[in-house]
XYZ file of C-alpha atoms in Angstrom:
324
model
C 0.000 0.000 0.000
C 1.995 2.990 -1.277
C -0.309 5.098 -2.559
C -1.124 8.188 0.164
C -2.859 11.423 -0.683
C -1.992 13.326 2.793
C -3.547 16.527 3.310
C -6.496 18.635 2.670
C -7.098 20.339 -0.836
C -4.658 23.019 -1.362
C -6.924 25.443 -3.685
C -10.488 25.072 -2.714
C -12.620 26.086 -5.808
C -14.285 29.694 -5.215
C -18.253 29.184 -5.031
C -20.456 32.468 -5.094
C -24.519 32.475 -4.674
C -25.081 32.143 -8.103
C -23.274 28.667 -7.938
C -25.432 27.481 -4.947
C -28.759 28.627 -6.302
C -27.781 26.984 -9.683
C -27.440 23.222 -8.263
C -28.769 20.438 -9.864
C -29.048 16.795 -10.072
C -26.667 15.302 -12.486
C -26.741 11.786 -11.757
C -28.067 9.226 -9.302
C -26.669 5.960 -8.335
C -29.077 3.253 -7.263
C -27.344 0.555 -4.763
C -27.683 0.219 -1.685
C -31.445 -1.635 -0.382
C -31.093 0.430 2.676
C -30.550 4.385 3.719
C -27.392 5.458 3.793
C -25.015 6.161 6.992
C -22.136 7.683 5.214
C -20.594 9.434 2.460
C -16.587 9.777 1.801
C -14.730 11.112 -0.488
C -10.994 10.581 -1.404
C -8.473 13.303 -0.868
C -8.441 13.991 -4.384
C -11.918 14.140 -5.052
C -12.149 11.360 -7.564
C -13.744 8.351 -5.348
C -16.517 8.116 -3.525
C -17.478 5.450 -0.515
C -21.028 4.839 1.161
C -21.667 3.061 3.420
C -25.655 1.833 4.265
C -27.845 0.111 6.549
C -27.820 -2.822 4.421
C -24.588 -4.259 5.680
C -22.912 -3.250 1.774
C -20.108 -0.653 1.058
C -19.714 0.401 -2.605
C -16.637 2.626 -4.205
C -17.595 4.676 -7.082
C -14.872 6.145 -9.821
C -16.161 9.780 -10.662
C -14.204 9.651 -13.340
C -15.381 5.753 -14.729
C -18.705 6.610 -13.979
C -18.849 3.383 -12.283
C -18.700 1.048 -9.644
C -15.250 -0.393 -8.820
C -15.604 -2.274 -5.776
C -18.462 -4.049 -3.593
C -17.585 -4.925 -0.050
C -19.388 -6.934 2.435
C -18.224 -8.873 5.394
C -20.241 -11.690 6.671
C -18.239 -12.109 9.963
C -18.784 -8.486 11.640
C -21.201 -6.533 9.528
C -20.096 -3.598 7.690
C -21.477 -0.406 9.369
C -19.905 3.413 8.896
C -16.996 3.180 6.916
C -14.699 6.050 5.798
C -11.677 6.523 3.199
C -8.263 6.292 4.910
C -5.322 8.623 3.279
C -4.674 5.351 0.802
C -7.224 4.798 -1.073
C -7.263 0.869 -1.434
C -7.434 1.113 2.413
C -10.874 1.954 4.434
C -12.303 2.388 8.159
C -15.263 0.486 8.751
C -17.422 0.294 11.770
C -18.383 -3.313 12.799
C -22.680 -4.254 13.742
C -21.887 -6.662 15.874
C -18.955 -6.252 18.350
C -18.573 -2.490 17.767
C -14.723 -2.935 16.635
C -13.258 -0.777 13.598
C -12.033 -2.376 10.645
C -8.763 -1.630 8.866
C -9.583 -2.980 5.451
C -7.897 -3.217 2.054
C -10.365 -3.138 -0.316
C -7.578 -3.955 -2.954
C -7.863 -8.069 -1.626
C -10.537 -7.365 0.527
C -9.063 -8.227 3.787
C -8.925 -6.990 7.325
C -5.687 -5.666 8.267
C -6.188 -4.811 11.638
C -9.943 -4.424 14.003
C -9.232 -1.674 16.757
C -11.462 -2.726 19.616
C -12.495 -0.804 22.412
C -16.183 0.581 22.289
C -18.912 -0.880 23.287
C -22.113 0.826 21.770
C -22.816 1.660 17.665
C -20.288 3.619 16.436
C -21.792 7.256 15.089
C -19.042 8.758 13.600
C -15.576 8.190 12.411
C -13.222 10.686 10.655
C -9.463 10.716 10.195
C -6.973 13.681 10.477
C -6.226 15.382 7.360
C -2.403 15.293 7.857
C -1.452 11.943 9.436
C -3.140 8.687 10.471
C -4.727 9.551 13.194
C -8.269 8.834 13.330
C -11.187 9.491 15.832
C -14.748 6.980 16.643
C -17.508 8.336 18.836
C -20.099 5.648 20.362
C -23.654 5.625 21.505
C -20.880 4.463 24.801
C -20.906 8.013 25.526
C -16.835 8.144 24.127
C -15.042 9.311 21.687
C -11.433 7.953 21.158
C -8.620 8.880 19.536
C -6.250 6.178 17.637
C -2.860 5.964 16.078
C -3.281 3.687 12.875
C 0.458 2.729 12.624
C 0.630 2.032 16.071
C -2.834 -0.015 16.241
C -3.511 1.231 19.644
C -6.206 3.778 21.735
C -4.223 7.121 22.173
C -7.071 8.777 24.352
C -10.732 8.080 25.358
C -12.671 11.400 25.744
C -15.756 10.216 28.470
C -19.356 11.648 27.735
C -18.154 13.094 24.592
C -21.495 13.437 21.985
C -19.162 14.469 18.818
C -15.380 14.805 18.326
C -13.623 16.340 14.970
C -9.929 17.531 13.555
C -9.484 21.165 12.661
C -7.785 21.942 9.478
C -4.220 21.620 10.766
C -4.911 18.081 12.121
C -3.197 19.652 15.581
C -6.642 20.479 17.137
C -9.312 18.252 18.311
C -12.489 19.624 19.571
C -14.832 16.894 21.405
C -18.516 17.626 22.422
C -19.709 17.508 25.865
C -23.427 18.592 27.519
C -25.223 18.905 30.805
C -28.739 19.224 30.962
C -30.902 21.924 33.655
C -33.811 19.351 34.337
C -36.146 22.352 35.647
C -35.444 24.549 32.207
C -34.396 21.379 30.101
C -32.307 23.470 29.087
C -28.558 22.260 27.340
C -25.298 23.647 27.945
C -22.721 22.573 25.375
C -19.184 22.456 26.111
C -16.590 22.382 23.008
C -13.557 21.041 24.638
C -10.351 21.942 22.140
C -7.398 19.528 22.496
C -3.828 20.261 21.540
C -2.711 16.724 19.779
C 0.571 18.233 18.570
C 2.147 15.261 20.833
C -0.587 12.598 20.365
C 1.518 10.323 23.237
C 0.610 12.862 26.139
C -2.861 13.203 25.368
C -4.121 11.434 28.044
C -2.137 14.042 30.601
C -3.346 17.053 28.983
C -6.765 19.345 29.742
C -8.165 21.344 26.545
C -6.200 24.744 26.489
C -10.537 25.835 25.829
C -13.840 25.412 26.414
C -16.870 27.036 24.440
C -20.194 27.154 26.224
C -22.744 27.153 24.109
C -26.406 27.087 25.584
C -29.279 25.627 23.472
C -32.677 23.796 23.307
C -30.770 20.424 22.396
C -27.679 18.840 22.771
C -24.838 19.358 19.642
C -24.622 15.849 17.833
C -22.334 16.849 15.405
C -19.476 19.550 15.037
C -17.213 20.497 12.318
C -14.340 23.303 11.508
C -14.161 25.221 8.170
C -11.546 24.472 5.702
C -9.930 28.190 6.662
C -9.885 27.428 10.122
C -12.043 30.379 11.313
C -15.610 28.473 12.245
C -16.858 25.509 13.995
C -20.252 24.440 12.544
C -22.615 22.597 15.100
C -25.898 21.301 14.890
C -28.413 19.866 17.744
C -32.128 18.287 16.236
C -33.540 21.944 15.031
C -30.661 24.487 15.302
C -27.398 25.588 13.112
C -24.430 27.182 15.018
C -22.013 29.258 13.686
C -19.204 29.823 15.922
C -15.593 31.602 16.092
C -13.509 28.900 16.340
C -10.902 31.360 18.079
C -12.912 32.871 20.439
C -15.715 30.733 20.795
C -18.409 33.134 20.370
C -22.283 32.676 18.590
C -21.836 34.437 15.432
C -25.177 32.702 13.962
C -27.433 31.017 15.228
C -30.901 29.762 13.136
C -33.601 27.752 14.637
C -34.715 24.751 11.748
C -37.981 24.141 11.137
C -37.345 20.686 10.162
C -34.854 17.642 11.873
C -31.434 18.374 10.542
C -29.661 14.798 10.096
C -26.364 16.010 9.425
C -23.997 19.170 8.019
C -21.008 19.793 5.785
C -19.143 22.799 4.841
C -18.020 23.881 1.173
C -14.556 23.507 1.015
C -14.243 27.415 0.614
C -15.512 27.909 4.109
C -18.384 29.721 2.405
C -20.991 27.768 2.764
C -23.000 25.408 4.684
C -25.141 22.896 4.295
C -28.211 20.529 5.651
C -29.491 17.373 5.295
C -32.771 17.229 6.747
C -35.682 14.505 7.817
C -37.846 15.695 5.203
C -35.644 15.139 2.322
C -34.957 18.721 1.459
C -31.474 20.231 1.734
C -30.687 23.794 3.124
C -27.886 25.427 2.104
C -26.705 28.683 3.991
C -24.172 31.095 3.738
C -21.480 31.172 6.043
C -23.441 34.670 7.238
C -26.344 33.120 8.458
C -28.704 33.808 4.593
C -30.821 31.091 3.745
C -29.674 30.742 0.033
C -31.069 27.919 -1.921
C -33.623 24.907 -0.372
C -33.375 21.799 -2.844
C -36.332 19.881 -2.834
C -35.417 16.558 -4.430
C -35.332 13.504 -1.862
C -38.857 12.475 -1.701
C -37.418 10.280 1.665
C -35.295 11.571 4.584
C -31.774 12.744 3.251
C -28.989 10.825 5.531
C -26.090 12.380 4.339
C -24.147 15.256 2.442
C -20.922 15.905 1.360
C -19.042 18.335 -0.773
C -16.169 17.306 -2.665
C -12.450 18.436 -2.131
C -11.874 19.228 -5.085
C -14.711 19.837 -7.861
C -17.869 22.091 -7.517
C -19.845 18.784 -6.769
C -22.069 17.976 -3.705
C -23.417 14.415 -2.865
C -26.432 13.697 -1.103
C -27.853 10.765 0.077
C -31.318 8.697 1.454
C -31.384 4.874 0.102
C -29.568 6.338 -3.450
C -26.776 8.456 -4.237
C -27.018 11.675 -5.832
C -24.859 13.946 -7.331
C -25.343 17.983 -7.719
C -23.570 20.497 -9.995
C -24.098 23.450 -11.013
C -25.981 24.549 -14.175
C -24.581 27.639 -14.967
């Protein structure tokens, strides 16, 4: 395995609102017999994963047009899977004993099963400089791994979401506690320094964002630029200074938001919600196109690295552009 693509794309293509308003479908890929959990893209923008409730990964060539490889695993169960820095290697969550897969898909074998959680996995994502990766669990955990080494680094207790920043030396993990009188959240966004992965475990975050809302945040994520954190709880979008931690936008939903992703620009930001429709903002807080094409709940989005293309998901694939 030779082949690495380290790092995050160098010159994000420029989007404007004419862009975003002007999205389309272009293509659909029916697969999977089940929703979607997961959508990931290789570093260089031309391969695509998903991963679905059905127990089946698939690997599509964006520039084939095609499907190049089919993975299942009988043993374990194939659950969330993600794209390592090599791209004949993946991440893949386990059904039944909650361990995470290091797979080639190039002979279709398990390298290595990291083993540690004990609840579904919700969310794995690797750094964008090294091989480093991060699982969170319906355990209440999130835990941070060193591929090469095969071994837990750090586990972060009652952690709801963990994520990289841009550098790959920041890790912010997701805690809450809950006012039972108001029912009222308060969100704490612990930020890690993981410049020296090994001391981890002996280190407190050099900050912690409150952030007080209706619901707890069940996902987080940092712009491309480095200057936002993105979080969402059921029915509300953050927009937050990543330096100083403050609210700079906040919009109540009036629909379930599944999941988010941020244009690769740092311009934009966008919604995948239980009705199907998608709701793309600006990184200002405007409303600036709602997409009304999945007639079921829309699992998961992603923009690519590298081309103006966005990929949404419910049972089937589907692939935006622009039209202009």
């Amino acid at each position: 395995m030779e082949e690495n693509t380290n790092g995050a794309s160098d010159t994000p293509i420029e989007l404007n609102d004419s862009i975003i308003s002007s999205l389309k479908t272009c293509n659909l890929i029916k697969n999977h017999e089940a929703p979607l959990n997961n959508i990931s893209v290789s570093n260089d923008g031309n391969l695509y994963l998903t991963s679905g409730n059905d127990n089946q990964i698939f690997i599509y060539s964006l520039l084939k047009n095609e499907i190049i490889r089919h993975l299942v695993n009988k043993k374990f169960g194939c659950d969330k899977a993600i794209f390592t820095h090599n791209t004949k290697a993946i991440l893949c969550a386990s059904k039944s004993d909650y361990r995470i897969m290091y797979w080639c898909t190039h002979n279709n074998k398990i390298l290595y099963s990291f083993l540690g959680h004990s609840d579904i996995i919700t969310d794995l994502c690797i750094n964008p400089f090294n091989d480093l990766f991060m699982s969170t669990s319906n355990d209440k955990t999130s835990r941070l791994w060193d591929l090469n080494k095969k071994k837990c680094l750090c586990i972060f207790q009652d952690s709801q979401c963990a994520v990289f920043d841009n550098t790959g030396k920041v890790l912010a993990s997701v805690t809450y506690s809950m006012d039972k009188e108001t029912e009222r959240y308060e969100n704490f966004i612990n930020l890690y320094n993981i410049e020296n992965p090994e001391s981890i475990n002996d280190e407190k975050p050099f900050d912690v964002f409150s952030i007080k809302s209706n619901g707890f945040i069940k996902q987080i994520k940092f712009s491309n630029n480095g200057d936002y954190l993105i979080g969402i709880t059921d029915n509300y979008l953050f927009i937050i200074d990543a330096v100083g931690g403050k609210i700079l936008y906040e919009m109540e939903i009036n629909d379930e938001i599944n999941t988010v992703d941020i244009t690769p620009d740092s311009k934009y930001v966008a919604l995948a919600c239980a009705s199907g429709n998608v709701l793309i903002y600006s990184i200002k807080g405007n409303l600036i196109k709602t997409l009304e094409f999945h007639t079921k709940n829309c699992e998961c989005i992603t923009f690519n690295p590298r081309y103006a293309i966005m990929a949404t998901a419910d049972t089937n694939l589907v692939f935006w552009i622009s039209s202009e």
